[in-house]
mmCIF file of C-alpha atoms in Angstrom:
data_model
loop_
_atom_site.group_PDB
_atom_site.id
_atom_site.type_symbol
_atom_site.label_atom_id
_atom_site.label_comp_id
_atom_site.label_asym_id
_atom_site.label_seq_id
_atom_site.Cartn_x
_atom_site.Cartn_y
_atom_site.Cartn_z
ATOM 1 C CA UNK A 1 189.933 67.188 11.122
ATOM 2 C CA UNK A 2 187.514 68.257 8.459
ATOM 3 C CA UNK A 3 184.149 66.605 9.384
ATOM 4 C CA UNK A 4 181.749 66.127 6.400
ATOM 5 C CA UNK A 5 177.955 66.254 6.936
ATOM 6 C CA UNK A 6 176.887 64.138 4.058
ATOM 7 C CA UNK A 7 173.037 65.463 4.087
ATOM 8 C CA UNK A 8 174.265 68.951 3.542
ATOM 9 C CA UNK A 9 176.419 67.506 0.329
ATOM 10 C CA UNK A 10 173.560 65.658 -0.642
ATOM 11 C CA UNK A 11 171.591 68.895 -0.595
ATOM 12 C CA UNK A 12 174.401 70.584 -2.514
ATOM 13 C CA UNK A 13 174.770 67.813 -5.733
ATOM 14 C CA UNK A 14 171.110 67.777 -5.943
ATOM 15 C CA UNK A 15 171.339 71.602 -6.417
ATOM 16 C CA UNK A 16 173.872 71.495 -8.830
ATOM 17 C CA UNK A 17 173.455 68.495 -10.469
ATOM 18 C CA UNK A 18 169.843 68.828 -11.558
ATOM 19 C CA UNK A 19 170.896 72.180 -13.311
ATOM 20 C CA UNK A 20 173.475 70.427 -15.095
ATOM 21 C CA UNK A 21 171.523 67.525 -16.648
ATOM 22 C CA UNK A 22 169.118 70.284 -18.223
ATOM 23 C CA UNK A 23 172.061 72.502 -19.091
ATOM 24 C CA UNK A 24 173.746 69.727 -20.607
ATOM 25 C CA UNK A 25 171.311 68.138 -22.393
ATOM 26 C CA UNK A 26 170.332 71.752 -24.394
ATOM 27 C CA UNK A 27 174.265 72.372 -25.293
ATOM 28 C CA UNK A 28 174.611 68.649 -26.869
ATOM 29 C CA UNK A 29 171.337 69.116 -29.029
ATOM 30 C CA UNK A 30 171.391 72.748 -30.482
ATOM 31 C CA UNK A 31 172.964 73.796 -32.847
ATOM 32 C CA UNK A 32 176.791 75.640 -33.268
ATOM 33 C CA UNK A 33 177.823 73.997 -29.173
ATOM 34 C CA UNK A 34 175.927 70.359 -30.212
ATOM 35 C CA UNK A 35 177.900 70.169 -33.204
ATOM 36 C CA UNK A 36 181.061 68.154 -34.027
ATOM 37 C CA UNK A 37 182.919 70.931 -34.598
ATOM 38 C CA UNK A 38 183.499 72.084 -30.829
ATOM 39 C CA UNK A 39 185.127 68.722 -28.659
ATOM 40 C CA UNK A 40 182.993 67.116 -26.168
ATOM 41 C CA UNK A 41 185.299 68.366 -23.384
ATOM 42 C CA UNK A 42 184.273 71.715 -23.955
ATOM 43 C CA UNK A 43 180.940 71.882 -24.291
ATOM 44 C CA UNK A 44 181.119 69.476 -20.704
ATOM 45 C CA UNK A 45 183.515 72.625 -19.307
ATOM 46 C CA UNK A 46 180.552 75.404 -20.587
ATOM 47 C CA UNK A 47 177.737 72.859 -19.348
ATOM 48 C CA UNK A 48 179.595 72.883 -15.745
ATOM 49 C CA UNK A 49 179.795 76.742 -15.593
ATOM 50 C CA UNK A 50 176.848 77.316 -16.650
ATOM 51 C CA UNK A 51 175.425 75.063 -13.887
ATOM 52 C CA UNK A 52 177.748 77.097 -11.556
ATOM 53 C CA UNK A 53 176.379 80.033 -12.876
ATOM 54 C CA UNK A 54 172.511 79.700 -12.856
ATOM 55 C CA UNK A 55 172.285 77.475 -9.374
ATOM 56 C CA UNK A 56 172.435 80.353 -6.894
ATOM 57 C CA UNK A 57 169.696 82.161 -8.827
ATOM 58 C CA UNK A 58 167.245 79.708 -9.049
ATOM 59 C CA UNK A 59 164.215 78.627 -6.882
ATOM 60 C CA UNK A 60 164.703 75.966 -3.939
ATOM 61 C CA UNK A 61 165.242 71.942 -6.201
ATOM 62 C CA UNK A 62 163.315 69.014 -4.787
ATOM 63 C CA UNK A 63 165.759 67.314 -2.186
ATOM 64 C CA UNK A 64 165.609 63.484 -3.505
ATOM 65 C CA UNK A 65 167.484 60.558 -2.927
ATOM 66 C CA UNK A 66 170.263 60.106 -5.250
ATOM 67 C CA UNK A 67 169.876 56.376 -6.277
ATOM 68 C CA UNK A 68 165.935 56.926 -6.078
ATOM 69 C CA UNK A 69 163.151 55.921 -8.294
ATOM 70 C CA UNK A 70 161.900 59.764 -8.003
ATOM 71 C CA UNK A 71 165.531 60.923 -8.731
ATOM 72 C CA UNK A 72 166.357 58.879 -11.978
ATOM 73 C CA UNK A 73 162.748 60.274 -13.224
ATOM 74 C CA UNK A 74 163.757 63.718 -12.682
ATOM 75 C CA UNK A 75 166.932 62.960 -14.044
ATOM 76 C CA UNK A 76 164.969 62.125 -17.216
ATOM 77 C CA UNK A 77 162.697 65.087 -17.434
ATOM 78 C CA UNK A 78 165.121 67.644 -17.393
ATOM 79 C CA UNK A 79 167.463 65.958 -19.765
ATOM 80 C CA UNK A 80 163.874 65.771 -21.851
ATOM 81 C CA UNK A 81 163.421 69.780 -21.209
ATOM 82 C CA UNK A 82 166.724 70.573 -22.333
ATOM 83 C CA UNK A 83 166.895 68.328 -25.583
ATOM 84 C CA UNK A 84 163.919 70.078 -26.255
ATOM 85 C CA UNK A 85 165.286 73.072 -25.691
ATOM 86 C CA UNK A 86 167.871 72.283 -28.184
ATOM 87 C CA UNK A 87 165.968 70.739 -30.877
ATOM 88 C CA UNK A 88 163.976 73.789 -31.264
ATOM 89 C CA UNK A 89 167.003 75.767 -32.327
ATOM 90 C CA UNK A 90 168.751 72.608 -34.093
ATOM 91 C CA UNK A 91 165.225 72.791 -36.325
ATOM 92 C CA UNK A 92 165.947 76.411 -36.845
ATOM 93 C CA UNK A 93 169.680 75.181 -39.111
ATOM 94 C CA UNK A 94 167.585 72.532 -40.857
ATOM 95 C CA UNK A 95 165.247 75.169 -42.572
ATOM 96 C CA UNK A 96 167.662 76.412 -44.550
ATOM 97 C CA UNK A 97 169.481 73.243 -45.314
ATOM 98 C CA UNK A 98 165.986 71.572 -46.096
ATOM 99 C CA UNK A 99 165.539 75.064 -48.294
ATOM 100 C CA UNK A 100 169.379 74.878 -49.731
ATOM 101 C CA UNK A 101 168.157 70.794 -50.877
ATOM 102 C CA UNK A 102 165.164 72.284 -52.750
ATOM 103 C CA UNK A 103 166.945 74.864 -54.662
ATOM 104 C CA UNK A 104 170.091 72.841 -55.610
ATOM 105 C CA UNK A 105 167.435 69.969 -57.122
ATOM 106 C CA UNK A 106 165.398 72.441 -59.162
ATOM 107 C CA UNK A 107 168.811 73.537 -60.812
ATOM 108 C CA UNK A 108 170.739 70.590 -61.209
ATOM 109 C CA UNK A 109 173.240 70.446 -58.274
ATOM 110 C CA UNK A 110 171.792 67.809 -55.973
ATOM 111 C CA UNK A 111 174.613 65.464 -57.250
ATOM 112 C CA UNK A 112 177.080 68.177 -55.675
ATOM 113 C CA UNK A 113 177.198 67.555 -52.298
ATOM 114 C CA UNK A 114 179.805 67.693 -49.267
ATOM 115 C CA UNK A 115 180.720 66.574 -46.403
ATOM 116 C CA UNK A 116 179.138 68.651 -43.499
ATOM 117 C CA UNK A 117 181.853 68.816 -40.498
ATOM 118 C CA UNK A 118 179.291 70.007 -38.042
ATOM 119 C CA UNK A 119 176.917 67.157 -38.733
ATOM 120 C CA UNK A 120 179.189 64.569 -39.945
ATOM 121 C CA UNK A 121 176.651 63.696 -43.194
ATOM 122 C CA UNK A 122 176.622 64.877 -46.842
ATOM 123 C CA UNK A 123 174.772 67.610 -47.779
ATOM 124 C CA UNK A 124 174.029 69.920 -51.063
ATOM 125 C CA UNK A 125 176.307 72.706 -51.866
ATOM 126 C CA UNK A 126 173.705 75.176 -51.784
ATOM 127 C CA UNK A 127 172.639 73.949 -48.242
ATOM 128 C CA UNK A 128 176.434 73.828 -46.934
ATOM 129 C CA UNK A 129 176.622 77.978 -48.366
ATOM 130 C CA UNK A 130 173.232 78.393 -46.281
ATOM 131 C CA UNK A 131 174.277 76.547 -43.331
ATOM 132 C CA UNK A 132 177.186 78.828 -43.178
ATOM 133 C CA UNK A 133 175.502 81.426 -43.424
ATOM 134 C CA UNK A 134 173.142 81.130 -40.372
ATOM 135 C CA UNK A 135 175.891 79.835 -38.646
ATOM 136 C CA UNK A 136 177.427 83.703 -38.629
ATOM 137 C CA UNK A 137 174.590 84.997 -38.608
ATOM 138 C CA UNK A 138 173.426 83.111 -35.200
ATOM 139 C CA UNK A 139 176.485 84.117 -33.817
ATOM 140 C CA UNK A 140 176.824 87.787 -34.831
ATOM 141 C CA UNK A 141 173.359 88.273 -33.542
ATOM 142 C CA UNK A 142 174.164 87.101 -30.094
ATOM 143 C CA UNK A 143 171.552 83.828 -30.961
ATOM 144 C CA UNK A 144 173.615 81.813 -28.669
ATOM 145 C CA UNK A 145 173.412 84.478 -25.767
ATOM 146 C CA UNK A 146 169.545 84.681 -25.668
ATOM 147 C CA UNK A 147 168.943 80.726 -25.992
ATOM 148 C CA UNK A 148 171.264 80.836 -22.612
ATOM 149 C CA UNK A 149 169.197 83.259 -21.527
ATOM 150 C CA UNK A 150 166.264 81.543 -21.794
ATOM 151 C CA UNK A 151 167.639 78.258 -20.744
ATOM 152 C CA UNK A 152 168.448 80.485 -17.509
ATOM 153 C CA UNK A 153 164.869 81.667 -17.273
ATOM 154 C CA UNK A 154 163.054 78.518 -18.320
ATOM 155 C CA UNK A 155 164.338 77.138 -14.312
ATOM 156 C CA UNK A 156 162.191 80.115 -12.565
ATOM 157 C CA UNK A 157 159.268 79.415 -15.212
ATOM 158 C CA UNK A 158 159.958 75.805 -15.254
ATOM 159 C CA UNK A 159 161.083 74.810 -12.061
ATOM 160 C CA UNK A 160 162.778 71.411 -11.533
ATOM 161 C CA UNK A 161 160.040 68.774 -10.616
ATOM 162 C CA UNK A 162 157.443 70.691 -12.952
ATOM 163 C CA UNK A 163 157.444 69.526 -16.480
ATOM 164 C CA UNK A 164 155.351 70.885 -19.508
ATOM 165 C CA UNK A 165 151.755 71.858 -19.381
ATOM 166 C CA UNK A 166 150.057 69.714 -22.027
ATOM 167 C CA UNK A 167 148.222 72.501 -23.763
ATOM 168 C CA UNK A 168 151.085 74.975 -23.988
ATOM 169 C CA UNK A 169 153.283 72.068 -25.496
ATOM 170 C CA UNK A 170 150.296 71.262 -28.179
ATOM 171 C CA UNK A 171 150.124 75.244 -28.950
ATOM 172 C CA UNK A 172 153.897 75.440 -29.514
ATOM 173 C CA UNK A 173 153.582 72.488 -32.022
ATOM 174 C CA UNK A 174 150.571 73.463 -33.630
ATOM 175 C CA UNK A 175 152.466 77.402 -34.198
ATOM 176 C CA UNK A 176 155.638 75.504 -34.906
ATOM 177 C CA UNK A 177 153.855 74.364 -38.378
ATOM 178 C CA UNK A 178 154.991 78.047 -39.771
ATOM 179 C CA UNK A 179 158.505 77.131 -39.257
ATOM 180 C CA UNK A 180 158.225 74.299 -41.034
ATOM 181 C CA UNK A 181 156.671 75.865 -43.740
ATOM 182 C CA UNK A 182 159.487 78.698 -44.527
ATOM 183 C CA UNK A 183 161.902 76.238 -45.945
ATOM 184 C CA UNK A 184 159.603 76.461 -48.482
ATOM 185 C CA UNK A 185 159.186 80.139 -47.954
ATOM 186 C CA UNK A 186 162.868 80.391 -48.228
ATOM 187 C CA UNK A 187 163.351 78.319 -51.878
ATOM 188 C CA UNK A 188 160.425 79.610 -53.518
ATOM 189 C CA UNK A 189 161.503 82.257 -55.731
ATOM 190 C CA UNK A 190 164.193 80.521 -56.655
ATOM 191 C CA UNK A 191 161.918 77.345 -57.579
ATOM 192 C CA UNK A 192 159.507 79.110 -59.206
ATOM 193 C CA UNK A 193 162.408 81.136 -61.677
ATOM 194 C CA UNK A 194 163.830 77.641 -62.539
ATOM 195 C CA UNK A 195 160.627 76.247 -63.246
ATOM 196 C CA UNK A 196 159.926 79.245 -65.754
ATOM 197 C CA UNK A 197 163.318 78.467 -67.458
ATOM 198 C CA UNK A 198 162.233 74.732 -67.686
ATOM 199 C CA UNK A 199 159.413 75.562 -69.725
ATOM 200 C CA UNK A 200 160.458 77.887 -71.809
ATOM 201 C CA UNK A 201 163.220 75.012 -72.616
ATOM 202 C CA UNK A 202 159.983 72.933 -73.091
ATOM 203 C CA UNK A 203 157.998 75.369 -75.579
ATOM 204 C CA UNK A 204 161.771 75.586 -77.229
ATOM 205 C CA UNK A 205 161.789 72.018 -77.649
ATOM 206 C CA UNK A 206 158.525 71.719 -79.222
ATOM 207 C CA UNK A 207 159.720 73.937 -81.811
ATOM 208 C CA UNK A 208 162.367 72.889 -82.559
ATOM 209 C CA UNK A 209 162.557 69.233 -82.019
ATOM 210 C CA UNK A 210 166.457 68.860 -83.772
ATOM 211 C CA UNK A 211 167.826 71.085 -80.991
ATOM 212 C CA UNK A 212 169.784 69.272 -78.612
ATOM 213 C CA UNK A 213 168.221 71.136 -75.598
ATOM 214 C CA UNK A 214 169.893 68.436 -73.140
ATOM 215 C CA UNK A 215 173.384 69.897 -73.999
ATOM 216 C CA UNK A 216 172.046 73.580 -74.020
ATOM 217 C CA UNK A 217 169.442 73.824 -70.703
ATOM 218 C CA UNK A 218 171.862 72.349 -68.149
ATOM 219 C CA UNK A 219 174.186 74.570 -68.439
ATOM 220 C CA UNK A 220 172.154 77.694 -68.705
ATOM 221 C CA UNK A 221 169.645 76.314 -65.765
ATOM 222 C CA UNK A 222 172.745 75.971 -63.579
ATOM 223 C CA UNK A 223 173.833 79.631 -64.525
ATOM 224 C CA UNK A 224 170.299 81.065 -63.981
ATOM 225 C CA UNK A 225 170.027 79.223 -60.445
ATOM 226 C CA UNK A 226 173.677 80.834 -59.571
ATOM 227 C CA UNK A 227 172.251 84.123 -60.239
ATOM 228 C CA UNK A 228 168.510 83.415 -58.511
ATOM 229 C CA UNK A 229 170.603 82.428 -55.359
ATOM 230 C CA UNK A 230 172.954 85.547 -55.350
ATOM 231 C CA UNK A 231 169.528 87.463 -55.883
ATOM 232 C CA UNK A 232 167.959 85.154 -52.731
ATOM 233 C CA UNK A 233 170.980 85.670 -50.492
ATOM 234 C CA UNK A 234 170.336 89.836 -51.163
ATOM 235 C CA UNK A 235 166.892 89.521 -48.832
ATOM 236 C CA UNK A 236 168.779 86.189 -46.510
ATOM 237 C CA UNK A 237 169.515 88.548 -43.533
ATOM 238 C CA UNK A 238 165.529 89.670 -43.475
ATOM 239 C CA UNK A 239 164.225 85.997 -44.107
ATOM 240 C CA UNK A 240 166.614 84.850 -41.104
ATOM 241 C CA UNK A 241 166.183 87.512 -38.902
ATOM 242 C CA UNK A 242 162.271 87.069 -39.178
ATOM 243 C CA UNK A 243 162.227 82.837 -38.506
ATOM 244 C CA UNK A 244 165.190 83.447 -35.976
ATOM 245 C CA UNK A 245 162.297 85.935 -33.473
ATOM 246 C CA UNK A 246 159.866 83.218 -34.194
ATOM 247 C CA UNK A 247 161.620 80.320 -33.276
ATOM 248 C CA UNK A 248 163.120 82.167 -30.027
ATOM 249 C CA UNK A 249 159.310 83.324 -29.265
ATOM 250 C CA UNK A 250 158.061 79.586 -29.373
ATOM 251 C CA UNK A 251 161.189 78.500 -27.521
ATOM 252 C CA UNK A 252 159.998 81.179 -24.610
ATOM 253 C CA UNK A 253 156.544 79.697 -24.937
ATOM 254 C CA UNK A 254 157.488 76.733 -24.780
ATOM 255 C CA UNK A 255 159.053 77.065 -20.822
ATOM 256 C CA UNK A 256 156.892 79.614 -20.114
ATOM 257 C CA UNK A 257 159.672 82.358 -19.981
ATOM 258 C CA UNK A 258 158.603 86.183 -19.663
#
């Protein structure tokens, strides 16, 4: 008869299952696994191996009651480290479509939008071609493979039961500004050529006041921003490349990982 020591299984869940809650909680919130677009079944199935995975080469976890005050609280923080975790990168997609919403305004096509299957909301054109976009390129540049690889690290430089230091977590913020900033980074040659061919339709209207400049400048401003974005997408893989090392630096920082 199998005899079952139930301390020893209690010391095994806690191993596992505190790996898991962090694991999980980063794969629901970043981008490409967190989406809609890959069933919840899966991304439990890569959480689970994953947790398989990293346990055995991890430091010694806390040994806590299951039902627990202490054990619901570090339930909490490490689905908080891992949503973190996620958010970083989810903020990483949102540049460009925050970028992609500036362009398509300046040139007339914020009234074109779709229907985004990864986020289930409606976005601009422009932003669904950039979302795309840094969709392949996160994936053809192994992006998913070194956010595991940090989520794998961040449990030696962030053990379980240790949560962030204040002042690295207000330094990742405060550095996390430039991020922020390159949507506008990102749209800005494109804004400022539009806003050239507005005034020149301006000055053209001033002279001559009988030309309907309505029926002439949308077209041609939604022409000229077709060509500044196939001009913008030449220097995309640079501009991506460049915020992608940031981001994954601050995400590093942010857990303390080597």
């Amino acid at each position: 008869m199998l005899n079952l020591d139930l301390a020893l299984l209690g010391d095994w869940l806690n191993a596992y299952l505190w790996v898991l809650f962090r694991v999980a909680s980063m794969l629901m919130t970043m981008p490409v696994f967190g989406t809609q677009l890959l069933p919840m079944r899966v991304r439990l199935y890569l959480a689970l191996l994953l947790s398989l995975l990293i346990t055995p080469q991890i430091p010694a976890v806390p040994s806590l009651d299951m039902l627990s005050l202490a054990s619901w609280l570090l339930i909490g923080e490490q689905i908080l480290i891992g949503a973190c975790m996620g958010f970083m990168l989810q903020l990483l997609f949102q540049v460009h479509v925050i970028a992609g919403q500036i362009i398509a305004m300046q040139m007339g096509l914020g009234f074109a939008s779709m229907n985004d299957p990864a986020m289930g909301i409606s976005v601009a054109v422009v932003s669904q071609v950039f979302t795309m976009l840094t969709t392949l390129l996160f994936l053809g540049m192994n992006g998913h493979l070194v956010a595991i690889e940090v989520l794998a690290e961040s449990f030696t430089s962030l053990p379980i039961g240790q949560f962030f230091q204040l002042s690295t977590w207000m330094e990742v913020v405060l550095r996390f500004t430039w991020v922020l900033a390159a949507a506008l980074l990102i749209g800005l040659p494109a804004v400022t050529a539009l806003l050239i061919v507005n005034l020149a339709f301006g000055v053209m209207m001033r002279a001559a006041p009988q030309l309907n400049i309505f029926s002439i400048g949308f077209p041609l401003s939604l022409v000229f921003g077709l060509f500044i974005i196939w001009v913008v997408l030449g220097n995309f893989v640079g501009q991506y490349h460049e915020l992608v090392s940031e981001v994954l630096i601050l995400l590093r920082d942010m857990v303390g990982a080597s």
